[in-house]
Short mmCIF file of C-alpha atoms in Angstrom, two decimals:
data_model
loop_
_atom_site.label_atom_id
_atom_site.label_comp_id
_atom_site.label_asym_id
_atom_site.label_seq_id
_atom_site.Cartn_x
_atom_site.Cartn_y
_atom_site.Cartn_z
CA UNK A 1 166.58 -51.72 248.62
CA UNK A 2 165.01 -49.56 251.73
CA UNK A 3 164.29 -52.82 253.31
CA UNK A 4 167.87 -54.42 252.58
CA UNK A 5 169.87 -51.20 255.11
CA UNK A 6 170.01 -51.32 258.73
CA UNK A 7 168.52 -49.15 259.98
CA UNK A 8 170.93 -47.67 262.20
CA UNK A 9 172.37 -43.97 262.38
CA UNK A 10 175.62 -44.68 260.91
CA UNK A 11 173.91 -46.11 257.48
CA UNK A 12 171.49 -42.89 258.10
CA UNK A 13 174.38 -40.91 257.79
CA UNK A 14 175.97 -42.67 254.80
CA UNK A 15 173.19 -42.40 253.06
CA UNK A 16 172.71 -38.98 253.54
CA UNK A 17 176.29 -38.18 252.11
CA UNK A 18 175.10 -40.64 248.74
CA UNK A 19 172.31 -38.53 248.23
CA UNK A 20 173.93 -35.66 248.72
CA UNK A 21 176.90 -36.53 246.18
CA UNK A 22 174.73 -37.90 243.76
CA UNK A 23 172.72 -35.48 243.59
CA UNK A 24 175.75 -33.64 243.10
CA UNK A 25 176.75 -35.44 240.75
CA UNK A 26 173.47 -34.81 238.76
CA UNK A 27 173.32 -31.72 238.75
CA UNK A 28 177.02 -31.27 237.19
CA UNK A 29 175.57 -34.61 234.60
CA UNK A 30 172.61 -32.19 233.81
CA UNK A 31 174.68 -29.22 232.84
CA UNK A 32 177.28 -30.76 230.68
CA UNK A 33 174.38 -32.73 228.59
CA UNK A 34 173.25 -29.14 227.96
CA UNK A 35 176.34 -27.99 226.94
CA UNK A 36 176.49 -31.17 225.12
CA UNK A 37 173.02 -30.46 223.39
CA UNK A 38 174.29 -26.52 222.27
CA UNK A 39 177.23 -27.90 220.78
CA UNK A 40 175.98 -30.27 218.71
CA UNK A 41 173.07 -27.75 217.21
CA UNK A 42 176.07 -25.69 216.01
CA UNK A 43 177.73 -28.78 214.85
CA UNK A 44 174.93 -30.05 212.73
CA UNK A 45 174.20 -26.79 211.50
CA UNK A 46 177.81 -26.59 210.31
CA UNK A 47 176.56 -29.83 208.87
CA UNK A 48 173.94 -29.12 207.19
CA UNK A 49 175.94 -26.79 205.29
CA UNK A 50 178.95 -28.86 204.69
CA UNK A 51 176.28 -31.90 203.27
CA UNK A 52 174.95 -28.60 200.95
CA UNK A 53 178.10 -27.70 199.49
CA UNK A 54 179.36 -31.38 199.52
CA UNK A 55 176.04 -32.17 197.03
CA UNK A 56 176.90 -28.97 195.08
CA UNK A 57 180.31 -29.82 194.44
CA UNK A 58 179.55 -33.42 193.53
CA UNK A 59 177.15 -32.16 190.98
CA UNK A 60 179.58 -29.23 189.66
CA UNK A 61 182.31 -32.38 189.51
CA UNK A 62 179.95 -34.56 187.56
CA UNK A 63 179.50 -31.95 184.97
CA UNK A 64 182.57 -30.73 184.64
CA UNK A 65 184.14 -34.21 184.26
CA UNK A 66 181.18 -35.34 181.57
CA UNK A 67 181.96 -32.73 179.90
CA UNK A 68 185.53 -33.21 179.59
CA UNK A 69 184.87 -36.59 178.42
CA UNK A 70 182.60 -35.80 175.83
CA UNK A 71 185.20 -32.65 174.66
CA UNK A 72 188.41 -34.00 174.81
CA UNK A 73 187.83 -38.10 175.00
CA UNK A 74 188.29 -40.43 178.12
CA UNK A 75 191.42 -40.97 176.77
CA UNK A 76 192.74 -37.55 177.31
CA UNK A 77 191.19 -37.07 180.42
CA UNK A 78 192.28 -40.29 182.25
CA UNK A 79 195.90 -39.16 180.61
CA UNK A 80 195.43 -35.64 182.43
CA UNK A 81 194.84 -37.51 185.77
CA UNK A 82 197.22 -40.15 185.71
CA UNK A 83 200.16 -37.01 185.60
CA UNK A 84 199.38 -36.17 189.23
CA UNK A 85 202.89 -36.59 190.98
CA UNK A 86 202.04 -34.50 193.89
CA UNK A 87 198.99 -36.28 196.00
CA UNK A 88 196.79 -34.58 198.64
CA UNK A 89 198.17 -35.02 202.36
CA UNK A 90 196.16 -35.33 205.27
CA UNK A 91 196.48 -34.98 208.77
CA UNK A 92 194.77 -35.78 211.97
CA UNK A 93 194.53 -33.73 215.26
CA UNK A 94 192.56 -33.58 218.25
CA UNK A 95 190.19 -31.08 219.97
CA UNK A 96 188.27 -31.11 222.65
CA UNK A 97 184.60 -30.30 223.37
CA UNK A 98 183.00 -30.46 226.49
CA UNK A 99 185.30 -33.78 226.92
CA UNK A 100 184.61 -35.41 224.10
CA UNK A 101 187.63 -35.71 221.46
CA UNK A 102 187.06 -35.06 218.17
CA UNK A 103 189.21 -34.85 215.13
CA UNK A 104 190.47 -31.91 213.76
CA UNK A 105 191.14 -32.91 210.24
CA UNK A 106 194.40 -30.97 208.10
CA UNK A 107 194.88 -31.39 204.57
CA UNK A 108 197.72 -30.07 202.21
CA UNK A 109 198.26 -30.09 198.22
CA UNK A 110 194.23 -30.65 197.33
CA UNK A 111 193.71 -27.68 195.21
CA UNK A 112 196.97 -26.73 193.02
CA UNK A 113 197.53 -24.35 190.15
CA UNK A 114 198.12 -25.61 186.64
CA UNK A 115 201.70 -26.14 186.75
CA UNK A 116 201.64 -28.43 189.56
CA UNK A 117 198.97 -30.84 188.17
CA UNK A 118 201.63 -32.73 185.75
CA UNK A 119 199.85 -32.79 182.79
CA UNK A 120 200.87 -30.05 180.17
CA UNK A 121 199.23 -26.93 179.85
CA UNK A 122 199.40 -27.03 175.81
CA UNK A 123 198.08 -30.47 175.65
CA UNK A 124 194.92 -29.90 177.29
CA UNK A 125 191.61 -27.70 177.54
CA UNK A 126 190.34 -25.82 179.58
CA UNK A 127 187.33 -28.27 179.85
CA UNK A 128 190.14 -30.53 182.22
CA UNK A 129 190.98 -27.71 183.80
CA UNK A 130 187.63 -27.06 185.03
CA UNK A 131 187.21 -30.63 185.81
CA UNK A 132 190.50 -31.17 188.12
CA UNK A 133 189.24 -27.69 189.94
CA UNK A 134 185.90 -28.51 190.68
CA UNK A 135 187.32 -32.51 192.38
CA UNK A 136 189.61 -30.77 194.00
CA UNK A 137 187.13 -28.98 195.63
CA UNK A 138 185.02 -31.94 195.75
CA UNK A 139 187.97 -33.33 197.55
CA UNK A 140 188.05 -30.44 200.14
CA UNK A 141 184.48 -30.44 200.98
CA UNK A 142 184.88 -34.37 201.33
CA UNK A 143 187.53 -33.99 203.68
CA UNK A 144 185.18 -31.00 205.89
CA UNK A 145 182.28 -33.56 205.76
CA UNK A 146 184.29 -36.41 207.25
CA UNK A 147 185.78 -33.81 210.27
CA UNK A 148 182.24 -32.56 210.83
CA UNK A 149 180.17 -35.82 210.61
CA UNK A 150 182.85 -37.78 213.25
CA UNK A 151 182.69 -35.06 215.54
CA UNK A 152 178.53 -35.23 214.64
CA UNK A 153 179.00 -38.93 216.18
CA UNK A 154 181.10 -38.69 218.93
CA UNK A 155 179.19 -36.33 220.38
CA UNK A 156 175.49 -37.96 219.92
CA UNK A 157 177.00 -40.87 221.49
CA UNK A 158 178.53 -38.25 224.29
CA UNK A 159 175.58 -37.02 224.56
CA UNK A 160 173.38 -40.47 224.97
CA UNK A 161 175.28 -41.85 227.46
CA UNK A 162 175.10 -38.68 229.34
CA UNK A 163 171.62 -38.88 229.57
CA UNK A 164 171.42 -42.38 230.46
CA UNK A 165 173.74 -41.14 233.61
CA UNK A 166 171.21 -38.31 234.10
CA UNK A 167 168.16 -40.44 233.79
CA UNK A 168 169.86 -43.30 236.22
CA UNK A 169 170.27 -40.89 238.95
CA UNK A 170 167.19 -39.49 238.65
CA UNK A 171 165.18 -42.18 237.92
CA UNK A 172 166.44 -44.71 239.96
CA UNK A 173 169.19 -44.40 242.30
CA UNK A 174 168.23 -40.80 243.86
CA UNK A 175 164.61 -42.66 244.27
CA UNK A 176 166.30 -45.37 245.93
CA UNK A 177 167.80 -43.51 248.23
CA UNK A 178 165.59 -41.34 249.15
CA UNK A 179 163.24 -44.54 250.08
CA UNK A 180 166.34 -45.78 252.31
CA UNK A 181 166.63 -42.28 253.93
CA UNK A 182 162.69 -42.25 254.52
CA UNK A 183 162.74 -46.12 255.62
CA UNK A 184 165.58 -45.52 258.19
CA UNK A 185 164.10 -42.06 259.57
CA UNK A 186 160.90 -44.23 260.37
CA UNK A 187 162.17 -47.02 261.78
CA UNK A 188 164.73 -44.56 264.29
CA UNK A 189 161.26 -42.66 265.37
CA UNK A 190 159.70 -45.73 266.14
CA UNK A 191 162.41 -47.15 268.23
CA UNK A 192 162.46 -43.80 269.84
CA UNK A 193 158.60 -43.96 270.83
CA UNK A 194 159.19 -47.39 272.02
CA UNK A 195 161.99 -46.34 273.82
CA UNK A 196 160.66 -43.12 275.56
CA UNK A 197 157.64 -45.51 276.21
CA UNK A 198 159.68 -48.20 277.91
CA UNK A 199 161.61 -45.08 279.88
CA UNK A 200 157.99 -43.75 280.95
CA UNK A 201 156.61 -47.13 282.55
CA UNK A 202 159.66 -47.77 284.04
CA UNK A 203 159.60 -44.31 285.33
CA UNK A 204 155.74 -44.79 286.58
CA UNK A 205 157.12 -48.36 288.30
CA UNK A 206 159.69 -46.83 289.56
CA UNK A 207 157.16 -44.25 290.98
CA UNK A 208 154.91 -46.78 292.34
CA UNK A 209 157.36 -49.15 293.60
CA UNK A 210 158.51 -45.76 295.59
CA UNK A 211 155.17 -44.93 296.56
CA UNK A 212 154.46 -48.25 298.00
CA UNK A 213 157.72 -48.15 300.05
CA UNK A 214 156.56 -45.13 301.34
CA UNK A 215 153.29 -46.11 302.54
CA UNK A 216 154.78 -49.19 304.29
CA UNK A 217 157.10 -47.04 305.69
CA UNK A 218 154.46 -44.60 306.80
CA UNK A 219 152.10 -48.08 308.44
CA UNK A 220 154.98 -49.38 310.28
CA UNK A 221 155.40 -45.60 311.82
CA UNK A 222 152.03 -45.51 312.55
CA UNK A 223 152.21 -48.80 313.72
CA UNK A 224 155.35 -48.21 316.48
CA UNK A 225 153.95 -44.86 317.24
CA UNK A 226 150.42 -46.62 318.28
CA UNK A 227 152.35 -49.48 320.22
CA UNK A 228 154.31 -46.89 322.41
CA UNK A 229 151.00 -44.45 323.50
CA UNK A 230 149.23 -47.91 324.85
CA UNK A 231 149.89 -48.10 328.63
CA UNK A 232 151.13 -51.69 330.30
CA UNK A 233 148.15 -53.97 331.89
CA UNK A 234 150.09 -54.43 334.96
CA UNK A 235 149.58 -51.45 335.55
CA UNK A 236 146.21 -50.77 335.04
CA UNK A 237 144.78 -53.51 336.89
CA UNK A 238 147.68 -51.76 340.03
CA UNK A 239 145.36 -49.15 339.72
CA UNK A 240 141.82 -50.53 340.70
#
């Protein structure tokens, strides 16, 4: 690329005000990939936990539901949850971190007390009680995981492409311009050597051409002044 610019002052210039953007730019890259990098630690910490209580209540749900089944009969317990009039709602928002948008994740009517399952309280145990709490919960941690996990996501992929940005400037276009900057400052101190060099012999033939003016100028005085001291034959030979 060095090679490729004129080197001129102008594109000395321009590339001065590149490198002074991008590196700019880099250092404002650089700090939000560490904000980036904080967030997501607390973020998969909060997941870490969410997956633990997600596991938990998938095992508490198994139970509870086998156990149903083997108390009261699939029968009654597929009867229990086919009463459900009133299903879970869920909404989606949006927050932001650090620019990245991530979904805030609202849910409504998941856990519900015993009258507004449906099924009747005198027609079943407390063994299908125990079950419908414990997916409900299930349910709620489900719904957690999914918020946490997507946010997880978006910003790893945040994140990655941050630090390709980071790793372009600093790895290959701050390099390249600092070649260009390097290449151009050269090639301007040559050209002025060369040109105080052609300056200085012009300077020394200017001299010389001067001096030799001078010294003809100087013979041809000497030369009159010698011409007017000799005295006329005629009248030397007058004389004698």
């Amino acid at each position: 690329m060095a090679k490729d610019v004129k080197p001129t002052r102008k594109n000395l210039m321009a590339i001065e005000e590149r490198i002074e953007l991008s590196e700019r730019g880099h250092g404002t890259l650089e700090k939000k990939r560490d904000g980036l990098i904080m967030e997501f630690m607390d973020i998969l910490d909060k997941a870490q936990d969410v997956r633990g209580e997600l596991s938990e209540d998938y095992e508490r749900a198994q139970k509870t539901i086998n156990m149903a089944r083997a108390m009261e009969g699939d029968v009654a317990v597929r009867g229990a949850a086919a009463a459900l009039q009133e299903h879970p709602e869920i909404t989606t928002e949006s927050k932001n971190i650090m620019g990245v948008v991530v979904p805030q994740i609202e849910s409504s009517r998941v856990s519900k007390n015993l009258d507004q399952r449906g099924y009747g309280i005198m027609g079943t145990s407390a063994r299908i009680d125990e079950a419908a709490e414990a997916y409900e919960d299930l349910l709620e941690s489900i719904i957690l995981a999914a918020e946490v996990e997507t946010a997880m996501k978006k910003m790893l992929r945040e994140i990655e492409t941050t630090k390709r940005r980071v790793n372009a400037l600093e790895f290959k276009l701050l390099p390249e311009l600092y070649s260009s900057q390097e290449y151009i400052e050269q090639k301007l101190e040559e050209q002025e050597r060369e040109e105080t060099f052609r300056l200085k012999k012009i300077k020394e033939k200017k001299e010389q051409e001067e001096k030799e003016e001078k010294a003809e100028e100087e013979a041809e005085q000497a030369d009159d002044l010698e011409g007017d001291q000799t005295p006329p034959v005629g009248s030397a030979a007058g004389g004698d």
